[in-house]
PDB file of C-alpha atoms and ligand atoms in Angstrom:
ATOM      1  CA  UNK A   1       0.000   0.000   0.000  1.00  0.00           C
ATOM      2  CA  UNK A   2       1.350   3.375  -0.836  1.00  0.00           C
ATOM      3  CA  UNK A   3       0.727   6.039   1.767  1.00  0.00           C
ATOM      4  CA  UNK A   4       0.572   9.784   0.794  1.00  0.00           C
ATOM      5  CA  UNK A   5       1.022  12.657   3.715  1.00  0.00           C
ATOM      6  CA  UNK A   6      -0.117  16.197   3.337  1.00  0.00           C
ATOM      7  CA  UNK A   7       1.999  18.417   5.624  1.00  0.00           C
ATOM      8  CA  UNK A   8       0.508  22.123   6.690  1.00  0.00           C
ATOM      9  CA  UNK A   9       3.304  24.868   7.806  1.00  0.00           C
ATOM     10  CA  UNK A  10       2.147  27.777   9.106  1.00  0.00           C
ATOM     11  CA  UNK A  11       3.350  31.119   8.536  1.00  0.00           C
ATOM     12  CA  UNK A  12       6.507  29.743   7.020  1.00  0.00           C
ATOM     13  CA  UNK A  13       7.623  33.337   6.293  1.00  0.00           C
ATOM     14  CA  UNK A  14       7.527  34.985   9.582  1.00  0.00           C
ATOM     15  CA  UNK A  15       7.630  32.039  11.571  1.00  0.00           C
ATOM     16  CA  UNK A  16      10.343  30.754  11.337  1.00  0.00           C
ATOM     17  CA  UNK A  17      13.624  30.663  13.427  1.00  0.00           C
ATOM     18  CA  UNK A  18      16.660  28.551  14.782  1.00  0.00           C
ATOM     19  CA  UNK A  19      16.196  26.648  11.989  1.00  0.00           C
ATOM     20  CA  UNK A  20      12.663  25.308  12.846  1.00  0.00           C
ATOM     21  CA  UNK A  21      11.695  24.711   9.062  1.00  0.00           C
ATOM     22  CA  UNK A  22      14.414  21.392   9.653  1.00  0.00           C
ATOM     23  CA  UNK A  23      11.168  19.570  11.471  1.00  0.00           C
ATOM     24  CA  UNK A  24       9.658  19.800   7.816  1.00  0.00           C
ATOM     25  CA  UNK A  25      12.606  18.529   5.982  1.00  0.00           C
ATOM     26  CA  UNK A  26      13.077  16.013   8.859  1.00  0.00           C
ATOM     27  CA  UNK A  27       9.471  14.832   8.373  1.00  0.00           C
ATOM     28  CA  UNK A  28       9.663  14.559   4.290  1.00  0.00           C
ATOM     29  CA  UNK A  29      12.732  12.798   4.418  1.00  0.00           C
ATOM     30  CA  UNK A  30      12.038  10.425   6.790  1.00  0.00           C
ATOM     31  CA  UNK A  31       9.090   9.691   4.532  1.00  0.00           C
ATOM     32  CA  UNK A  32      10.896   9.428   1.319  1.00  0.00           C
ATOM     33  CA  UNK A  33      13.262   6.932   2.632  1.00  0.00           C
ATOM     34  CA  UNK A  34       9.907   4.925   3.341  1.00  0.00           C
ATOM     35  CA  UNK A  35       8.475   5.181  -0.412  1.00  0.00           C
ATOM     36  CA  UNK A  36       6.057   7.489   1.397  1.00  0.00           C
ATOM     37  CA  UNK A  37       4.969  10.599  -0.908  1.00  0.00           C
ATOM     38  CA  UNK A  38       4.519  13.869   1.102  1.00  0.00           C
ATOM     39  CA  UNK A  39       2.669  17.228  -0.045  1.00  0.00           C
ATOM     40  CA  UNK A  40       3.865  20.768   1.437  1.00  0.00           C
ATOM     41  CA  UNK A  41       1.134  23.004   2.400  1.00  0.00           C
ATOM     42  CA  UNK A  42       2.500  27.097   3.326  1.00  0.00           C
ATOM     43  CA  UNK A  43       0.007  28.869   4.825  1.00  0.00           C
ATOM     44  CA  UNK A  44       0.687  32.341   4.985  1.00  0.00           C
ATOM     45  CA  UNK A  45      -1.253  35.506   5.949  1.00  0.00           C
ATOM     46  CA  UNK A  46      -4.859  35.568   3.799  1.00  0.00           C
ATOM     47  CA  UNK A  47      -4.746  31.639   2.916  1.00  0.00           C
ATOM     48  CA  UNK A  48      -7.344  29.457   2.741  1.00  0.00           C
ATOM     49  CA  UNK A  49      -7.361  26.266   4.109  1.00  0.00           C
ATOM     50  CA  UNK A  50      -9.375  23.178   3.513  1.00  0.00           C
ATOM     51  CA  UNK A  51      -7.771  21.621   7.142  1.00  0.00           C
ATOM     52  CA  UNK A  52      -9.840  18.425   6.303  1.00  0.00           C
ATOM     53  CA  UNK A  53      -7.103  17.778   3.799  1.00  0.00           C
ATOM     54  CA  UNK A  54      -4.292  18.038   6.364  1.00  0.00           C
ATOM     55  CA  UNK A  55      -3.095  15.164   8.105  1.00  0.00           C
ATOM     56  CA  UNK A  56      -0.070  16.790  10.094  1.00  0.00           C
ATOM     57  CA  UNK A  57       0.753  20.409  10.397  1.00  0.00           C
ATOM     58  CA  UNK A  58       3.718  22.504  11.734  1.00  0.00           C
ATOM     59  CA  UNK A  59       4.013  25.599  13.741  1.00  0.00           C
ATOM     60  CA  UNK A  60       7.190  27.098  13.973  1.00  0.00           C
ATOM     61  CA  UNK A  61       8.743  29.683  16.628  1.00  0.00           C
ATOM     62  CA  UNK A  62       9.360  33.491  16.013  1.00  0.00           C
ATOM     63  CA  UNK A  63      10.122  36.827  17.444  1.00  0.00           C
ATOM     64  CA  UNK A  64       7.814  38.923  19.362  1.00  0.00           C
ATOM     65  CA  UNK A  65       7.630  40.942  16.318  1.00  0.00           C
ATOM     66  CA  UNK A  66       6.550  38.259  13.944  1.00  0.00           C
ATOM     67  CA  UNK A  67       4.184  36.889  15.981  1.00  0.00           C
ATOM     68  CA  UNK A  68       2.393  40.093  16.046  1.00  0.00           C
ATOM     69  CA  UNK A  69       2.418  39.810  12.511  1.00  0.00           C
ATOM     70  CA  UNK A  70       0.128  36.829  12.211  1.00  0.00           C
ATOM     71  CA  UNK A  71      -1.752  36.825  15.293  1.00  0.00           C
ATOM     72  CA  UNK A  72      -5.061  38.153  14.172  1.00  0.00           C
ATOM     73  CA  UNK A  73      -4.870  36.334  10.784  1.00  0.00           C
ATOM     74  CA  UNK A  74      -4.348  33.143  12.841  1.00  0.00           C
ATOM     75  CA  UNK A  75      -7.112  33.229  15.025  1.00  0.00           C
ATOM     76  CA  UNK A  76      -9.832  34.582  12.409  1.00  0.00           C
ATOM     77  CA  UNK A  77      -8.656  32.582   9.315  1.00  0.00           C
ATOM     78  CA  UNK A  78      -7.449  29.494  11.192  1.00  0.00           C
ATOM     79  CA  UNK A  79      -8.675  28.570  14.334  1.00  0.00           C
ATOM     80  CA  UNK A  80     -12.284  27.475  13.421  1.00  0.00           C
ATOM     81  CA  UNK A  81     -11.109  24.652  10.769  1.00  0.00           C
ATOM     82  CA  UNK A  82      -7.896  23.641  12.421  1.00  0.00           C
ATOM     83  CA  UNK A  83      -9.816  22.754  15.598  1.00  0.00           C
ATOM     84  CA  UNK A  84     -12.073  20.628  13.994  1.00  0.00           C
ATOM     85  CA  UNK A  85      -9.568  19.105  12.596  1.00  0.00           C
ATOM     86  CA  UNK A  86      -7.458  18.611  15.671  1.00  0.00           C
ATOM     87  CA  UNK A  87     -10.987  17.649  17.419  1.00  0.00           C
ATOM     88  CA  UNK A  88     -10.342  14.676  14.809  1.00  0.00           C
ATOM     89  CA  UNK A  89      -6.875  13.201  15.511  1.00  0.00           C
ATOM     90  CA  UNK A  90      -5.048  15.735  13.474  1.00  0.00           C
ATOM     91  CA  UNK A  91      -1.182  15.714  14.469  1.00  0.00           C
ATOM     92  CA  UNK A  92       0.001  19.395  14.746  1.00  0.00           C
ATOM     93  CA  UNK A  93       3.752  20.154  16.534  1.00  0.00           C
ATOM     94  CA  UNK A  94       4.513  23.590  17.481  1.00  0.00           C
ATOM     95  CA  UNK A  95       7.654  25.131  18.415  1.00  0.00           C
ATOM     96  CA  UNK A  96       7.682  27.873  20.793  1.00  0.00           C
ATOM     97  CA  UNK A  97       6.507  31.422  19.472  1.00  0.00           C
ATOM     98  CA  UNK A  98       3.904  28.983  17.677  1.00  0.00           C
ATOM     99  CA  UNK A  99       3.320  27.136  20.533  1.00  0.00           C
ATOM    100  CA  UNK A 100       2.661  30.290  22.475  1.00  0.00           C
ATOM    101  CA  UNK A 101      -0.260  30.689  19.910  1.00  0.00           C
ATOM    102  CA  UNK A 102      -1.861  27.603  20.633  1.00  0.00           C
ATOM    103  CA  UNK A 103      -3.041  28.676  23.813  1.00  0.00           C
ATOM    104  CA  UNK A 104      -5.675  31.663  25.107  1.00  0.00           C
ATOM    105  CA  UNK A 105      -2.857  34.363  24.645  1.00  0.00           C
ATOM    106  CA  UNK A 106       0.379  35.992  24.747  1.00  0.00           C
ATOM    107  CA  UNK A 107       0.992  38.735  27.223  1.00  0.00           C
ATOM    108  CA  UNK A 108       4.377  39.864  25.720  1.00  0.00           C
ATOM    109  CA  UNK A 109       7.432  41.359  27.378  1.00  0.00           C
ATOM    110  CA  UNK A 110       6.490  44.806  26.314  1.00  0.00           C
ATOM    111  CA  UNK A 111       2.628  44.626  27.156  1.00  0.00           C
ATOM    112  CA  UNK A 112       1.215  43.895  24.139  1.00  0.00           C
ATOM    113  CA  UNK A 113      -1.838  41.018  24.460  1.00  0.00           C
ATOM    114  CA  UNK A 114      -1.333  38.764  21.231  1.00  0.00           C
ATOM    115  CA  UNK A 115      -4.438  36.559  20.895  1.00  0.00           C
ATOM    116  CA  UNK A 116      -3.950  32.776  20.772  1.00  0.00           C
ATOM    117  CA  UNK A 117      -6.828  29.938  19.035  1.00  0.00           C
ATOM    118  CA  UNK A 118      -7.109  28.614  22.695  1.00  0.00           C
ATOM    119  CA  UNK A 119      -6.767  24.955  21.256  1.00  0.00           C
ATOM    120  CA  UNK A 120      -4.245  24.519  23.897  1.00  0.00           C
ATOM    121  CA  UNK A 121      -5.135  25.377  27.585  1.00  0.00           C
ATOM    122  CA  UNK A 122      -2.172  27.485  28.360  1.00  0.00           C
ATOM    123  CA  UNK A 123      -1.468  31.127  28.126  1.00  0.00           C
ATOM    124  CA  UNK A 124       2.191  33.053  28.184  1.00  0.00           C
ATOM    125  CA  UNK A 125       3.165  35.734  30.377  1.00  0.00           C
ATOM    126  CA  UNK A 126       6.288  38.115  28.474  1.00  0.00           C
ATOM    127  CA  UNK A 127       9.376  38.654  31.250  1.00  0.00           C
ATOM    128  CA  UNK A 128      12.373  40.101  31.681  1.00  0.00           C
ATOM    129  CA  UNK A 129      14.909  37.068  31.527  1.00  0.00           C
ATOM    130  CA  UNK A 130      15.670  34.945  28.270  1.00  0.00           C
ATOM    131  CA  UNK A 131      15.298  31.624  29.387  1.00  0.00           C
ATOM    132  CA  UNK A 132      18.088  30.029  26.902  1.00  0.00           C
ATOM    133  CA  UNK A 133      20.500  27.332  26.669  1.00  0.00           C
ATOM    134  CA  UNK A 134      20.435  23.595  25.573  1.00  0.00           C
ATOM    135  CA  UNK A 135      17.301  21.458  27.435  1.00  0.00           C
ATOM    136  CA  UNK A 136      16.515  17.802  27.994  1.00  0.00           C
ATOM    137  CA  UNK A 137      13.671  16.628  28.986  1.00  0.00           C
ATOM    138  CA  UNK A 138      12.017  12.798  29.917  1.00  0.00           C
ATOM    139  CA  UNK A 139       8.919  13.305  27.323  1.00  0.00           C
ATOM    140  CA  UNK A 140       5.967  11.109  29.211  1.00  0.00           C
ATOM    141  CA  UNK A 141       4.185  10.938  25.694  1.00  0.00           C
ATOM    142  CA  UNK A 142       4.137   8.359  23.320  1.00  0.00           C
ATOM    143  CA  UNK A 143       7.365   7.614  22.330  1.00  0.00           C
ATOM    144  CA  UNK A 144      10.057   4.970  22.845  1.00  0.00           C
ATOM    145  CA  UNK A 145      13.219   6.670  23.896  1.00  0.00           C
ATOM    146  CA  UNK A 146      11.875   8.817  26.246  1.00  0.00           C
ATOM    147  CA  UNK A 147      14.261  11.426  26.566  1.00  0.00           C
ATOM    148  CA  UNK A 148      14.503  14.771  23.769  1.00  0.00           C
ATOM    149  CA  UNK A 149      17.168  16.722  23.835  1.00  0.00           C
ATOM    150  CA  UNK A 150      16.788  20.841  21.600  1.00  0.00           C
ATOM    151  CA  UNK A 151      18.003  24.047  22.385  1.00  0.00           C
ATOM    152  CA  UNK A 152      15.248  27.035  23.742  1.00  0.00           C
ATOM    153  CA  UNK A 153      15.499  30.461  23.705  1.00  0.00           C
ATOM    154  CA  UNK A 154      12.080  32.553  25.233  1.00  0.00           C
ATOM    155  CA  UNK A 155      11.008  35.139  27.100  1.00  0.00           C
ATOM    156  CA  UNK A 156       7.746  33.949  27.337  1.00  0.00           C
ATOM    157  CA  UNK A 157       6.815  31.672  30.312  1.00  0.00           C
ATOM    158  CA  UNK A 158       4.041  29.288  29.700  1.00  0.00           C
ATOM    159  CA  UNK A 159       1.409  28.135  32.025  1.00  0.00           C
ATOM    160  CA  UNK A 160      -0.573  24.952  31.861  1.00  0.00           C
ATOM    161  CA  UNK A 161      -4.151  24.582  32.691  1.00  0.00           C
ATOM    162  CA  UNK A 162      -6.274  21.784  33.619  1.00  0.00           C
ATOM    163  CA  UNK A 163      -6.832  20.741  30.088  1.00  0.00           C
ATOM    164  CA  UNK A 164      -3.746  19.317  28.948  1.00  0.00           C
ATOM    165  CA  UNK A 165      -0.618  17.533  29.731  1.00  0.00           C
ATOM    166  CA  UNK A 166       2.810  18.401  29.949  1.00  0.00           C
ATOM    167  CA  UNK A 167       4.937  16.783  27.433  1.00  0.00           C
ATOM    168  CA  UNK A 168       7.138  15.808  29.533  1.00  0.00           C
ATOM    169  CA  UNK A 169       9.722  17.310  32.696  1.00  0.00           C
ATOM    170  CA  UNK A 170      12.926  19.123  32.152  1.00  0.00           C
ATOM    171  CA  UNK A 171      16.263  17.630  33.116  1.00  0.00           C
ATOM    172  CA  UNK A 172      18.280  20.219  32.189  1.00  0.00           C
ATOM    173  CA  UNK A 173      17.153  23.679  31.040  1.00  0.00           C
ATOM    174  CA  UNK A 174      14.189  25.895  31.723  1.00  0.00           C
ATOM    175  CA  UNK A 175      10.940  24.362  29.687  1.00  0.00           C
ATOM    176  CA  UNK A 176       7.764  26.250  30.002  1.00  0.00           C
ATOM    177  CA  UNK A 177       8.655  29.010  32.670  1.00  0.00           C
ATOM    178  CA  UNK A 178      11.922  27.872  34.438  1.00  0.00           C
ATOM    179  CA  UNK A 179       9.616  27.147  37.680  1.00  0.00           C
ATOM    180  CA  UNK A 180       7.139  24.038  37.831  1.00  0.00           C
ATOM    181  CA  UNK A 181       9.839  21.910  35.904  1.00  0.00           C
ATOM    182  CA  UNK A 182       7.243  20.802  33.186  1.00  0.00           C
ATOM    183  CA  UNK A 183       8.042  21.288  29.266  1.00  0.00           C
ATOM    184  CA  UNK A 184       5.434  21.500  26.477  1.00  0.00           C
ATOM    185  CA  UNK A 185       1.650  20.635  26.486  1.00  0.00           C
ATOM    186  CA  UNK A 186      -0.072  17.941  24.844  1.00  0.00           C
ATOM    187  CA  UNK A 187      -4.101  17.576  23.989  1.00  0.00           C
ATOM    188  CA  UNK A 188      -5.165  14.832  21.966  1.00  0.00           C
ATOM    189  CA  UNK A 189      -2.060  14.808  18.705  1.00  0.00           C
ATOM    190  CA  UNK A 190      -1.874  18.445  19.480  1.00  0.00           C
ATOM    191  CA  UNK A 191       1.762  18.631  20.694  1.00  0.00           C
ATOM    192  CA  UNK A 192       3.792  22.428  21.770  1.00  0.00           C
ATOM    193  CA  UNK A 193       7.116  23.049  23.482  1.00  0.00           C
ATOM    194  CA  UNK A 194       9.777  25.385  23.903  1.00  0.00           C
ATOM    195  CA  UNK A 195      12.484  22.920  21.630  1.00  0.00           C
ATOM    196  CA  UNK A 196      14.036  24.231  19.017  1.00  0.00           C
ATOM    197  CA  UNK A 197      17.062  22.180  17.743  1.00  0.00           C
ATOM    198  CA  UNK A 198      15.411  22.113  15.153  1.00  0.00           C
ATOM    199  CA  UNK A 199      13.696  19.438  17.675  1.00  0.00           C
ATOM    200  CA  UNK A 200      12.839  16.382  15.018  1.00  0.00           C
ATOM    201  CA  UNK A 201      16.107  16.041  13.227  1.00  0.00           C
ATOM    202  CA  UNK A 202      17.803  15.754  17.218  1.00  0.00           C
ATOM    203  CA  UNK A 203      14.933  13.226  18.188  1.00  0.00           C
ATOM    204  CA  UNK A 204      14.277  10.872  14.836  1.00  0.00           C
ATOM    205  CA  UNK A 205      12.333   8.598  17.466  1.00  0.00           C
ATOM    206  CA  UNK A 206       9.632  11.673  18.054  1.00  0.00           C
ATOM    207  CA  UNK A 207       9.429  12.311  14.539  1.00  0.00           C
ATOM    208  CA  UNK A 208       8.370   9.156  13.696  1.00  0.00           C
ATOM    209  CA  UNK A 209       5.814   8.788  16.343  1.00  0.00           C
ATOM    210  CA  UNK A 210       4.031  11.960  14.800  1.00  0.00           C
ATOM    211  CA  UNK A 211       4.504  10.442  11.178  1.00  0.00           C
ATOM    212  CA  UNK A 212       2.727   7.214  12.892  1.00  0.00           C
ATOM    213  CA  UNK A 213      -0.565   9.108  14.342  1.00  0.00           C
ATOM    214  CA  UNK A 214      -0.527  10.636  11.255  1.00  0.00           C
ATOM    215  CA  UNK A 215      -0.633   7.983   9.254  1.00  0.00           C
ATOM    216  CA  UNK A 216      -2.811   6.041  11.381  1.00  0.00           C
ATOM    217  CA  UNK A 217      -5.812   8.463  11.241  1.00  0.00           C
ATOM    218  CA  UNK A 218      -5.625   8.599   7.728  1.00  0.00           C
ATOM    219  CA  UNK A 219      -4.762   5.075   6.761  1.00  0.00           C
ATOM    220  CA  UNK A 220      -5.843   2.790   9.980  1.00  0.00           C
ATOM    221  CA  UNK A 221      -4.561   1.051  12.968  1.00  0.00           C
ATOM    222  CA  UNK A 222      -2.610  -1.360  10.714  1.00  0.00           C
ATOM    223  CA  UNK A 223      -0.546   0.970   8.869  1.00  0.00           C
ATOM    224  CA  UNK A 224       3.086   1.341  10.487  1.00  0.00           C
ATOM    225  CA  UNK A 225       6.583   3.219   9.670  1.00  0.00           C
ATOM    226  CA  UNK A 226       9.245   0.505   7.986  1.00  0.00           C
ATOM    227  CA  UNK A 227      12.240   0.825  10.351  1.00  0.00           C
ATOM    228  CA  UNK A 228      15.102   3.237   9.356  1.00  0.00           C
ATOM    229  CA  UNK A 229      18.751   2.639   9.950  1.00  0.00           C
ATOM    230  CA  UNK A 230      19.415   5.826  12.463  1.00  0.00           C
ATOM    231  CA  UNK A 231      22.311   4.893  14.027  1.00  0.00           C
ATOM    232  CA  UNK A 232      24.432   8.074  13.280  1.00  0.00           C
ATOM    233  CA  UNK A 233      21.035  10.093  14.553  1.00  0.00           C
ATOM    234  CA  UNK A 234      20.675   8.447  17.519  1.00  0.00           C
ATOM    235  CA  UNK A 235      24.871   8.407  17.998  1.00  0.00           C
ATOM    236  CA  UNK A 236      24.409  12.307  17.651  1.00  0.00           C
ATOM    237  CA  UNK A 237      21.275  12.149  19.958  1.00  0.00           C
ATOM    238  CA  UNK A 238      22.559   9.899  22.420  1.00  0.00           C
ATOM    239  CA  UNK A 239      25.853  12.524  22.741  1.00  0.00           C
ATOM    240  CA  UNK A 240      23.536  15.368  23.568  1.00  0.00           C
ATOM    241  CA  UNK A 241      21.647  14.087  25.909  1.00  0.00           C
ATOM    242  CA  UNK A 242      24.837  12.340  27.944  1.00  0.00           C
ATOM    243  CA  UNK A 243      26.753  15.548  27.723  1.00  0.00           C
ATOM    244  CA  UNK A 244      23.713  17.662  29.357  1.00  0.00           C
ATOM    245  CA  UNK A 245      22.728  15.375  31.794  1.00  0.00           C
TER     246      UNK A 245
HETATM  247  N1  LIG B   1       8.862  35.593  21.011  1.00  0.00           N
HETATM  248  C1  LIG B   1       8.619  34.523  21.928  1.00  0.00           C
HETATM  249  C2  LIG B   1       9.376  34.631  23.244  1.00  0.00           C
HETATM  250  O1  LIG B   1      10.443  35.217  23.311  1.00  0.00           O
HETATM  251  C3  LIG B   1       8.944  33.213  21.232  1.00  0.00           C
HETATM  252  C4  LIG B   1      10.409  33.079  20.895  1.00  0.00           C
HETATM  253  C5  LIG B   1      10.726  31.897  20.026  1.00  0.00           C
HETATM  254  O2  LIG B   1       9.901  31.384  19.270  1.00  0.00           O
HETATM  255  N2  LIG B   1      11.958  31.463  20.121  1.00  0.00           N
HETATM  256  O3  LIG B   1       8.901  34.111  24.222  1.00  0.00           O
END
């Protein structure tokens, strides 16, 4: 059986930084090494989107600036179809700045309140220090090798509410706000956190368990990811995560 993918990156243009737009070459490769055939959806400012089409979408970090940018477009062009769509098993990963506008808002640094689709139930509060540096963190979703290793660099500290999950808890590094020791937030195959890295390239093991809820919505319980030979990405992996904690 020959699976096909449709991949959804938002705001591609202003959203992207620390080389987040690796998740999407990350995610096609690992595909086309598996004879699997992947379509590239950029959703910019003004685009419309059929989001019943999309089976996994990415979100990608930016500054202050650019998420002011897209903020409005976001939540009045977006947020209606991409919650349905997430309602229905829809795998979406967002880094950071994106992340941030997942949840109810953004209160930034210099006290400007950036609306967020509320699909995640977190909000950000803007400070004064740049949380920064290599992080770690034991991810207590869905994956094998537990532990994901990226680099973070925020002002923004996020707060979780009752109606998600933490991805997982920090080992080393700051995650969410550099207090409760949680990183990320996860609700339903709706996944954000603070890792850049770019974060799937670093963790091949958490890019393929997105590729396989993606693929299972679409094609079934049944369909699974052919192994890939990752020793050199788990070698460089491995490294990181020994050498920071
Ligand atoms: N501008 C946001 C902050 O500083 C997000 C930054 C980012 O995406 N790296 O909190």
């Amino acid at each position: 059986m020959s699976y096909q993918l449709t991949i959804a990156h938002l705001y591609p243009e202003q959203m992207n930084i620390y080389g987040d737009r690796g998740n999407i070459i990350t995610l096609r490769q690992r595909c086309a090494w598996r004879g699997i055939e992947t379509t590239v959806l950029p959703v910019g400012p003004g685009s419309a989107v059929d989001w019943t089409t999309v089976d996994l979408a990415f979100f990608g970090g930016g500054q202050d600036s650019g998420q002011s940018l897209i903020a409005a477009d976001f939540v009045e062009r977006q947020a209606a179809g991409l919650r349905r769509a997430a309602e229905d098993g829809m795998v979406l990963l967002a880094i950071c700045g994106g992340y941030q506008l997942l949840g109810h808002y953004f209160l930034t640094h210099a006290g400007e309140k950036l609306p967020g689709i509320g699909l995640l139930d977190v909000h950000t509060l803007g400070g004064t220090e740049r949380l920064i540096g290599n992080i770690v963190i034991e991810a207590s979703w869905g994956v094998d090798r537990q532990r994901l290793v990226g680099f973070e660099n925020h002002s923004g500290g996020t707060y979780l509410g009752g109606g998600v999950q933490p991805l997982g808890r920090v080992l080393t590094g700051h995650g969410n706000n550099g207090k409760d020791g949680t990183e990320g937030a996860v609700w339903r195959n709706v996944v954000g956190c603070y890792m850049h890295g770019s974060l799937l390239p670093k963790n091949p093991h958490f890019a393929d368990h997105l590729l396989t809820l993606a693929l299972q919505r679409r094609y079934g319980p049944t369909a699974t990811l052919a192994p890939l030979e990752d020793a050199l990405e788990l070698q460089a992996h491995t490294a990181m995560v020994e050498r920071l904690t």
